[in-house]
PDB file of C-alpha atoms in Angstrom:
ATOM      1  CA  LYS A   1     -14.407   8.590  -8.120  1.00 87.00           C
ATOM      2  CA  GLN A   2     -10.929   9.863  -7.198  1.00 91.00           C
ATOM      3  CA  GLU A   3      -8.486   9.355  -9.760  1.00 95.00           C
ATOM      4  CA  VAL A   4      -4.610  10.202  -9.221  1.00 97.00           C
ATOM      5  CA  THR A   5      -2.246  10.855 -11.962  1.00 97.00           C
ATOM      6  CA  GLN A   6       1.612  11.088 -11.917  1.00 97.00           C
ATOM      7  CA  ILE A   7       3.742  12.847 -14.455  1.00 93.00           C
ATOM      8  CA  PRO A   8       6.190  11.806 -15.616  1.00 93.00           C
ATOM      9  CA  ALA A   9       5.984   8.029 -15.408  1.00 96.00           C
ATOM     10  CA  ALA A  10       9.892   7.792 -15.581  1.00 97.00           C
ATOM     11  CA  LEU A  11      12.583  10.386 -15.268  1.00 96.00           C
ATOM     12  CA  SER A  12      16.325  10.058 -15.473  1.00 97.00           C
ATOM     13  CA  VAL A  13      18.692  12.999 -14.238  1.00 97.00           C
ATOM     14  CA  PRO A  14      22.201  13.438 -13.545  1.00 97.00           C
ATOM     15  CA  GLU A  15      23.475  13.843  -9.944  1.00 98.00           C
ATOM     16  CA  GLY A  16      23.061  17.162  -8.654  1.00 97.00           C
ATOM     17  CA  GLU A  17      20.175  18.261 -10.477  1.00 97.00           C
ATOM     18  CA  ASN A  18      17.109  19.522  -8.831  1.00 97.00           C
ATOM     19  CA  LEU A  19      13.727  18.251  -9.993  1.00 96.00           C
ATOM     20  CA  VAL A  20      10.023  18.281  -9.809  1.00 97.00           C
ATOM     21  CA  LEU A  21       7.558  15.395  -9.595  1.00 97.00           C
ATOM     22  CA  ASN A  22       3.855  15.949 -10.316  1.00 97.00           C
ATOM     23  CA  CYS A  23       0.792  14.635  -8.721  1.00 98.00           C
ATOM     24  CA  SER A  24      -3.039  15.613  -9.883  1.00 98.00           C
ATOM     25  CA  PHE A  25      -6.161  14.314  -8.331  1.00 97.00           C
ATOM     26  CA  THR A  26      -9.727  14.842  -9.750  1.00 96.00           C
ATOM     27  CA  ASP A  27     -11.723  15.333  -6.271  1.00 93.00           C
ATOM     28  CA  SER A  28     -10.360  18.102  -4.116  1.00 91.00           C
ATOM     29  CA  ALA A  29     -12.545  16.515  -1.055  1.00 90.00           C
ATOM     30  CA  ILE A  30      -9.526  15.157   0.483  1.00 92.00           C
ATOM     31  CA  TYR A  31      -8.115  14.909   4.066  1.00 93.00           C
ATOM     32  CA  ASN A  32      -4.499  14.816   3.311  1.00 94.00           C
ATOM     33  CA  LEU A  33      -1.903  13.887   0.433  1.00 96.00           C
ATOM     34  CA  GLN A  34       1.237  11.593   1.142  1.00 97.00           C
ATOM     35  CA  TRP A  35       4.185  10.966  -0.807  1.00 98.00           C
ATOM     36  CA  PHE A  36       6.086   7.924  -0.443  1.00 98.00           C
ATOM     37  CA  ARG A  37       9.140   6.369  -2.190  1.00 97.00           C
ATOM     38  CA  GLN A  38       9.633   2.507  -2.865  1.00 97.00           C
ATOM     39  CA  ASP A  39      12.495   0.572  -3.764  1.00 95.00           C
ATOM     40  CA  PRO A  40      12.354  -2.293  -5.915  1.00 92.00           C
ATOM     41  CA  GLY A  41      10.844  -5.362  -4.169  1.00 89.00           C
ATOM     42  CA  LYS A  42      10.342  -3.449  -0.939  1.00 91.00           C
ATOM     43  CA  GLY A  43       7.573  -1.502   1.074  1.00 93.00           C
ATOM     44  CA  LEU A  44       6.903   2.196   0.739  1.00 96.00           C
ATOM     45  CA  THR A  45       8.525   4.823   2.925  1.00 96.00           C
ATOM     46  CA  SER A  46       6.592   7.784   3.823  1.00 96.00           C
ATOM     47  CA  LEU A  47       8.248  11.158   2.890  1.00 97.00           C
ATOM     48  CA  LEU A  48       5.772  13.694   3.589  1.00 97.00           C
ATOM     49  CA  LEU A  49       2.240  14.180   4.326  1.00 96.00           C
ATOM     50  CA  ILE A  50       0.599  17.309   3.741  1.00 96.00           C
ATOM     51  CA  GLN A  51      -2.745  17.934   5.558  1.00 94.00           C
ATOM     52  CA  SER A  52      -5.698  19.367   3.147  1.00 92.00           C
ATOM     53  CA  SER A  53      -5.441  22.644   5.177  1.00 92.00           C
ATOM     54  CA  GLN A  54      -1.552  23.080   4.521  1.00 94.00           C
ATOM     55  CA  ARG A  55       0.303  24.112   1.858  1.00 96.00           C
ATOM     56  CA  GLU A  56       3.338  22.723   1.878  1.00 96.00           C
ATOM     57  CA  GLN A  57       5.676  20.407   3.836  1.00 96.00           C
ATOM     58  CA  THR A  58       9.514  20.190   4.041  1.00 97.00           C
ATOM     59  CA  SER A  59      12.066  17.409   5.024  1.00 96.00           C
ATOM     60  CA  GLY A  60      15.591  17.810   4.228  1.00 97.00           C
ATOM     61  CA  ARG A  61      16.084  18.125   0.420  1.00 97.00           C
ATOM     62  CA  LEU A  62      12.475  17.430  -0.094  1.00 98.00           C
ATOM     63  CA  ASN A  63       9.601  19.893  -0.424  1.00 98.00           C
ATOM     64  CA  ALA A  64       5.913  19.054  -1.065  1.00 98.00           C
ATOM     65  CA  SER A  65       3.290  21.648  -1.890  1.00 97.00           C
ATOM     66  CA  LEU A  66      -0.382  21.171  -2.061  1.00 97.00           C
ATOM     67  CA  ASP A  67      -2.962  23.065  -4.116  1.00 96.00           C
ATOM     68  CA  LYS A  68      -6.068  21.466  -3.301  1.00 94.00           C
ATOM     69  CA  SER A  69      -8.384  23.861  -5.406  1.00 92.00           C
ATOM     70  CA  SER A  70      -6.737  22.775  -8.565  1.00 95.00           C
ATOM     71  CA  GLY A  71      -6.126  19.256  -7.527  1.00 96.00           C
ATOM     72  CA  ARG A  72      -2.182  19.333  -7.702  1.00 97.00           C
ATOM     73  CA  SER A  73       0.630  18.691  -5.427  1.00 98.00           C
ATOM     74  CA  THR A  74       4.367  18.823  -6.325  1.00 98.00           C
ATOM     75  CA  LEU A  75       7.675  16.850  -4.695  1.00 98.00           C
ATOM     76  CA  TYR A  76      10.659  18.997  -5.243  1.00 98.00           C
ATOM     77  CA  ILE A  77      13.817  17.207  -4.665  1.00 98.00           C
ATOM     78  CA  ALA A  78      16.838  19.201  -4.290  1.00 98.00           C
ATOM     79  CA  ALA A  79      20.721  18.442  -5.473  1.00 98.00           C
ATOM     80  CA  SER A  80      19.638  14.923  -6.300  1.00 97.00           C
ATOM     81  CA  GLN A  81      21.924  12.053  -5.555  1.00 97.00           C
ATOM     82  CA  PRO A  82      22.102   8.239  -7.007  1.00 97.00           C
ATOM     83  CA  GLY A  83      20.571   7.040  -3.610  1.00 97.00           C
ATOM     84  CA  ASP A  84      17.331   8.957  -4.529  1.00 98.00           C
ATOM     85  CA  SER A  85      16.513   6.707  -7.540  1.00 98.00           C
ATOM     86  CA  ALA A  86      13.360   4.780  -6.662  1.00 98.00           C
ATOM     87  CA  THR A  87       9.846   4.863  -7.661  1.00 98.00           C
ATOM     88  CA  TYR A  88       7.976   7.741  -5.885  1.00 98.00           C
ATOM     89  CA  LEU A  89       4.076   7.675  -5.489  1.00 98.00           C
ATOM     90  CA  CYS A  90       1.550  10.030  -4.305  1.00 98.00           C
ATOM     91  CA  ALA A  91      -1.514   8.932  -2.289  1.00 97.00           C
ATOM     92  CA  VAL A  92      -4.690  11.332  -1.533  1.00 96.00           C
ATOM     93  CA  LEU A  93      -6.824  10.216   1.175  1.00 93.00           C
ATOM     94  CA  THR A  94     -10.685  10.769   0.866  1.00 88.00           C
ATOM     95  CA  ASN A  95     -13.201  11.601   3.420  1.00 82.00           C
ATOM     96  CA  ALA A  96     -14.580   7.792   2.495  1.00 84.00           C
ATOM     97  CA  GLY A  97     -11.209   6.554   4.378  1.00 85.00           C
ATOM     98  CA  LYS A  98      -9.574   5.238   1.132  1.00 89.00           C
ATOM     99  CA  SER A  99      -6.218   6.451  -0.059  1.00 91.00           C
ATOM    100  CA  THR A 100      -5.918   6.221  -3.894  1.00 93.00           C
ATOM    101  CA  PHE A 101      -2.660   6.187  -5.065  1.00 96.00           C
ATOM    102  CA  GLY A 102      -1.016   7.342  -8.319  1.00 97.00           C
ATOM    103  CA  ASP A 103       0.816   4.905 -10.809  1.00 97.00           C
ATOM    104  CA  GLY A 104       4.220   6.440  -9.672  1.00 97.00           C
ATOM    105  CA  THR A 105       7.323   8.058 -11.227  1.00 98.00           C
ATOM    106  CA  THR A 106      10.324   5.870 -11.495  1.00 97.00           C
ATOM    107  CA  LEU A 107      13.357   8.197 -10.966  1.00 98.00           C
ATOM    108  CA  THR A 108      17.004   7.315 -11.677  1.00 98.00           C
ATOM    109  CA  VAL A 109      19.493   9.521 -10.840  1.00 98.00           C
ATOM    110  CA  LYS A 110      23.035   9.014 -12.619  1.00 97.00           C
ATOM    111  CA  PRO A 111      26.410   9.386 -11.126  1.00 95.00           C
TER     112      PRO A 111
ATOM    113  CA  ASP B   1       9.175   3.328  16.857  1.00 61.00           C
ATOM    114  CA  THR B   2       7.596   3.931  13.413  1.00 66.00           C
ATOM    115  CA  GLU B   3       8.057   0.380  12.105  1.00 92.00           C
ATOM    116  CA  VAL B   4       5.168  -2.202  10.969  1.00 96.00           C
ATOM    117  CA  THR B   5       6.537  -5.681  10.849  1.00 97.00           C
ATOM    118  CA  GLN B   6       5.476  -8.310   8.326  1.00 97.00           C
ATOM    119  CA  THR B   7       6.368 -11.941   8.532  1.00 97.00           C
ATOM    120  CA  PRO B   8       6.980 -14.059   6.567  1.00 97.00           C
ATOM    121  CA  LYS B   9       9.201 -11.990   4.066  1.00 96.00           C
ATOM    122  CA  HIS B  10       8.813 -14.794   1.357  1.00 97.00           C
ATOM    123  CA  LEU B  11       6.113 -17.555   1.113  1.00 96.00           C
ATOM    124  CA  VAL B  12       5.588 -20.084  -1.604  1.00 95.00           C
ATOM    125  CA  MET B  13       2.566 -21.961  -1.398  1.00 92.00           C
ATOM    126  CA  GLY B  14       0.565 -24.523  -3.526  1.00 89.00           C
ATOM    127  CA  MET B  15      -3.246 -23.874  -4.507  1.00 88.00           C
ATOM    128  CA  THR B  16      -4.559 -26.136  -1.895  1.00 88.00           C
ATOM    129  CA  ASN B  17      -2.526 -24.920   1.013  1.00 89.00           C
ATOM    130  CA  LYS B  18      -3.608 -22.761   3.860  1.00 94.00           C
ATOM    131  CA  LYS B  19      -0.960 -20.257   4.956  1.00 96.00           C
ATOM    132  CA  SER B  20      -1.202 -17.065   7.057  1.00 97.00           C
ATOM    133  CA  LEU B  21       0.460 -13.501   6.627  1.00 98.00           C
ATOM    134  CA  LYS B  22       1.118 -11.790   9.801  1.00 98.00           C
ATOM    135  CA  CYS B  23       1.591  -8.058  10.585  1.00 98.00           C
ATOM    136  CA  GLU B  24       2.279  -6.116  13.692  1.00 98.00           C
ATOM    137  CA  GLN B  25       2.508  -2.551  14.918  1.00 97.00           C
ATOM    138  CA  HIS B  26       3.526  -0.745  18.245  1.00 91.00           C
ATOM    139  CA  MET B  27       2.466   2.617  17.342  1.00 93.00           C
ATOM    140  CA  GLY B  28      -0.664   2.883  19.220  1.00 93.00           C
ATOM    141  CA  HIS B  29      -2.220   3.017  15.743  1.00 95.00           C
ATOM    142  CA  ARG B  30      -6.108   2.424  16.018  1.00 95.00           C
ATOM    143  CA  ALA B  31      -6.283   1.655  12.095  1.00 95.00           C
ATOM    144  CA  MET B  32      -4.567  -1.250  10.232  1.00 97.00           C
ATOM    145  CA  TYR B  33      -4.738  -2.022   6.463  1.00 97.00           C
ATOM    146  CA  TRP B  34      -3.821  -4.708   3.859  1.00 98.00           C
ATOM    147  CA  TYR B  35      -2.754  -3.984   0.540  1.00 97.00           C
ATOM    148  CA  LYS B  36      -2.054  -6.146  -2.733  1.00 98.00           C
ATOM    149  CA  GLN B  37       0.522  -4.738  -5.054  1.00 97.00           C
ATOM    150  CA  LYS B  38       1.436  -6.218  -8.421  1.00 96.00           C
ATOM    151  CA  ALA B  39       4.720  -5.646 -10.308  1.00 93.00           C
ATOM    152  CA  LYS B  40       4.933  -2.026 -11.534  1.00 91.00           C
ATOM    153  CA  LYS B  41       1.705  -1.219 -10.270  1.00 94.00           C
ATOM    154  CA  PRO B  42       0.513   0.973  -7.273  1.00 95.00           C
ATOM    155  CA  PRO B  43      -0.804  -0.772  -4.033  1.00 96.00           C
ATOM    156  CA  GLU B  44      -4.529  -1.992  -4.111  1.00 95.00           C
ATOM    157  CA  LEU B  45      -6.434  -1.450  -1.037  1.00 95.00           C
ATOM    158  CA  MET B  46      -7.754  -4.837   0.407  1.00 97.00           C
ATOM    159  CA  PHE B  47      -9.201  -4.381   4.072  1.00 97.00           C
ATOM    160  CA  VAL B  48      -9.095  -1.560   6.408  1.00 96.00           C
ATOM    161  CA  TYR B  49      -9.751  -2.438  10.351  1.00 97.00           C
ATOM    162  CA  SER B  50     -10.417   0.466  12.862  1.00 95.00           C
ATOM    163  CA  TYR B  51     -10.390  -0.326  16.208  1.00 95.00           C
ATOM    164  CA  GLU B  52     -10.325  -4.071  15.624  1.00 96.00           C
ATOM    165  CA  LYS B  53     -13.603  -3.917  13.409  1.00 96.00           C
ATOM    166  CA  LEU B  54     -13.478  -4.441   9.882  1.00 97.00           C
ATOM    167  CA  SER B  55     -14.500  -1.263   8.342  1.00 95.00           C
ATOM    168  CA  ILE B  56     -13.970  -1.921   4.549  1.00 94.00           C
ATOM    169  CA  ASN B  57     -13.664  -4.959   2.450  1.00 95.00           C
ATOM    170  CA  GLU B  58     -13.191  -4.132  -1.132  1.00 94.00           C
ATOM    171  CA  SER B  59     -14.880  -6.958  -2.809  1.00 93.00           C
ATOM    172  CA  VAL B  60     -12.022  -9.320  -2.042  1.00 96.00           C
ATOM    173  CA  PRO B  61     -12.788 -12.875  -2.755  1.00 96.00           C
ATOM    174  CA  SER B  62     -13.173 -15.201   0.174  1.00 96.00           C
ATOM    175  CA  ARG B  63     -10.205 -17.156   0.011  1.00 96.00           C
ATOM    176  CA  PHE B  64      -8.435 -14.111   1.587  1.00 98.00           C
ATOM    177  CA  SER B  65      -9.569 -13.693   5.024  1.00 98.00           C
ATOM    178  CA  PRO B  66      -8.504 -10.991   7.230  1.00 98.00           C
ATOM    179  CA  GLU B  67      -8.194 -10.951  11.234  1.00 97.00           C
ATOM    180  CA  CYS B  68      -7.549  -8.528  13.886  1.00 97.00           C
ATOM    181  CA  PRO B  69      -6.925 -10.371  17.154  1.00 95.00           C
ATOM    182  CA  ASN B  70      -5.973  -7.179  18.925  1.00 94.00           C
ATOM    183  CA  SER B  71      -5.006  -3.340  17.966  1.00 91.00           C
ATOM    184  CA  SER B  72      -1.188  -4.039  17.381  1.00 96.00           C
ATOM    185  CA  LEU B  73      -1.794  -7.555  15.090  1.00 97.00           C
ATOM    186  CA  LEU B  74      -3.212  -7.955  11.826  1.00 98.00           C
ATOM    187  CA  ASN B  75      -3.363 -11.207  10.060  1.00 98.00           C
ATOM    188  CA  LEU B  76      -4.289 -12.158   6.352  1.00 98.00           C
ATOM    189  CA  HIS B  77      -5.550 -15.908   6.262  1.00 98.00           C
ATOM    190  CA  LEU B  78      -4.761 -17.347   2.772  1.00 97.00           C
ATOM    191  CA  HIS B  79      -6.690 -20.620   1.429  1.00 94.00           C
ATOM    192  CA  ALA B  80      -7.123 -22.037  -2.144  1.00 93.00           C
ATOM    193  CA  LEU B  81      -5.602 -19.244  -3.533  1.00 94.00           C
ATOM    194  CA  GLN B  82      -4.833 -19.033  -7.307  1.00 95.00           C
ATOM    195  CA  PRO B  83      -1.610 -18.166  -9.414  1.00 95.00           C
ATOM    196  CA  GLU B  84      -2.784 -14.851 -10.147  1.00 96.00           C
ATOM    197  CA  ASP B  85      -2.827 -14.046  -6.190  1.00 97.00           C
ATOM    198  CA  SER B  86       0.936 -14.025  -6.371  1.00 97.00           C
ATOM    199  CA  ALA B  87       1.967 -10.582  -5.362  1.00 97.00           C
ATOM    200  CA  LEU B  88       3.566  -8.585  -2.794  1.00 97.00           C
ATOM    201  CA  TYR B  89       1.217  -8.028   0.341  1.00 98.00           C
ATOM    202  CA  LEU B  90       1.658  -4.895   2.010  1.00 97.00           C
ATOM    203  CA  CYS B  91       0.469  -4.134   5.552  1.00 98.00           C
ATOM    204  CA  ALA B  92       0.013  -0.525   7.043  1.00 97.00           C
ATOM    205  CA  SER B  93      -1.215   1.296  10.012  1.00 96.00           C
ATOM    206  CA  SER B  94      -2.195   4.724  10.844  1.00 95.00           C
ATOM    207  CA  GLN B  95      -3.105   6.630  14.009  1.00 93.00           C
ATOM    208  CA  ASP B  96      -6.817   6.827  12.804  1.00 91.00           C
ATOM    209  CA  TRP B  97      -9.152   5.898  10.027  1.00 91.00           C
ATOM    210  CA  GLY B  98     -11.833   7.974   7.982  1.00 85.00           C
ATOM    211  CA  THR B  99     -11.304  11.223   9.918  1.00 86.00           C
ATOM    212  CA  PRO B 100      -8.844  14.329   9.067  1.00 82.00           C
ATOM    213  CA  SER B 101      -6.817  13.203  11.868  1.00 82.00           C
ATOM    214  CA  THR B 102      -6.146   9.682  10.170  1.00 85.00           C
ATOM    215  CA  GLY B 103      -2.246  10.701   9.758  1.00 86.00           C
ATOM    216  CA  GLU B 104       0.375   9.140   8.101  1.00 92.00           C
ATOM    217  CA  LEU B 105       0.106   5.711   6.441  1.00 95.00           C
ATOM    218  CA  PHE B 106       3.029   3.710   7.704  1.00 96.00           C
ATOM    219  CA  PHE B 107       3.965   0.415   5.618  1.00 97.00           C
ATOM    220  CA  GLY B 108       5.807  -2.656   6.297  1.00 96.00           C
ATOM    221  CA  GLU B 109       8.189  -4.236   3.972  1.00 95.00           C
ATOM    222  CA  GLY B 110       5.673  -6.828   2.838  1.00 96.00           C
ATOM    223  CA  SER B 111       5.319 -10.415   2.019  1.00 97.00           C
ATOM    224  CA  ARG B 112       6.187 -11.502  -1.294  1.00 97.00           C
ATOM    225  CA  LEU B 113       3.951 -14.380  -1.875  1.00 97.00           C
ATOM    226  CA  THR B 114       4.137 -16.922  -4.970  1.00 96.00           C
ATOM    227  CA  VAL B 115       1.276 -19.413  -5.595  1.00 95.00           C
ATOM    228  CA  LEU B 116       2.311 -22.402  -7.679  1.00 93.00           C
TER     229      LEU B 116
END
């Protein structure tokens, strides 16, 4: 059974800082890994999708990497802003067609 | 248009009521999903429809009844719910299901359900 862990559970940083969120998974037989952000009481917004054959994806200030063999992904956020404050979730899609989510990292960026 | 639309945004119902949640997407996606999310927890998969056929039912109680009338619409019929069913219900869609070309999951804003 796939298990997904996100560390840290919560993170507070001053504005402008670069930061890294971590996601690890136990079964490397995945189709893809997706990073989301979720604002309180809202739905999930897709940030980046990395296919199993890819090593990284970039979008603006975000960069996600994937090391399938070691079961790890990182989400790098450059020059953080207060608007980046949210919960960040990673989800791993297995070949059973199910996405397993981590518990998320709650990020607070202080002005 | 990468939008998944869910209605209603909020729903309050008694344990004897019958209500429905609705979800719509116009991205041409062939897979649609229902997830349940409790406060401060990740989403939990309930149902998956692929090409309008139910592909996964994660042992969800029968008081939740999904329906996929066509490839763009997904409903969740609710009957005789319990207070512990109160949660945010999220709909999602993807290009495909169960293959490497599944693609991104796109989520709606959710329907906040309160069962009294």
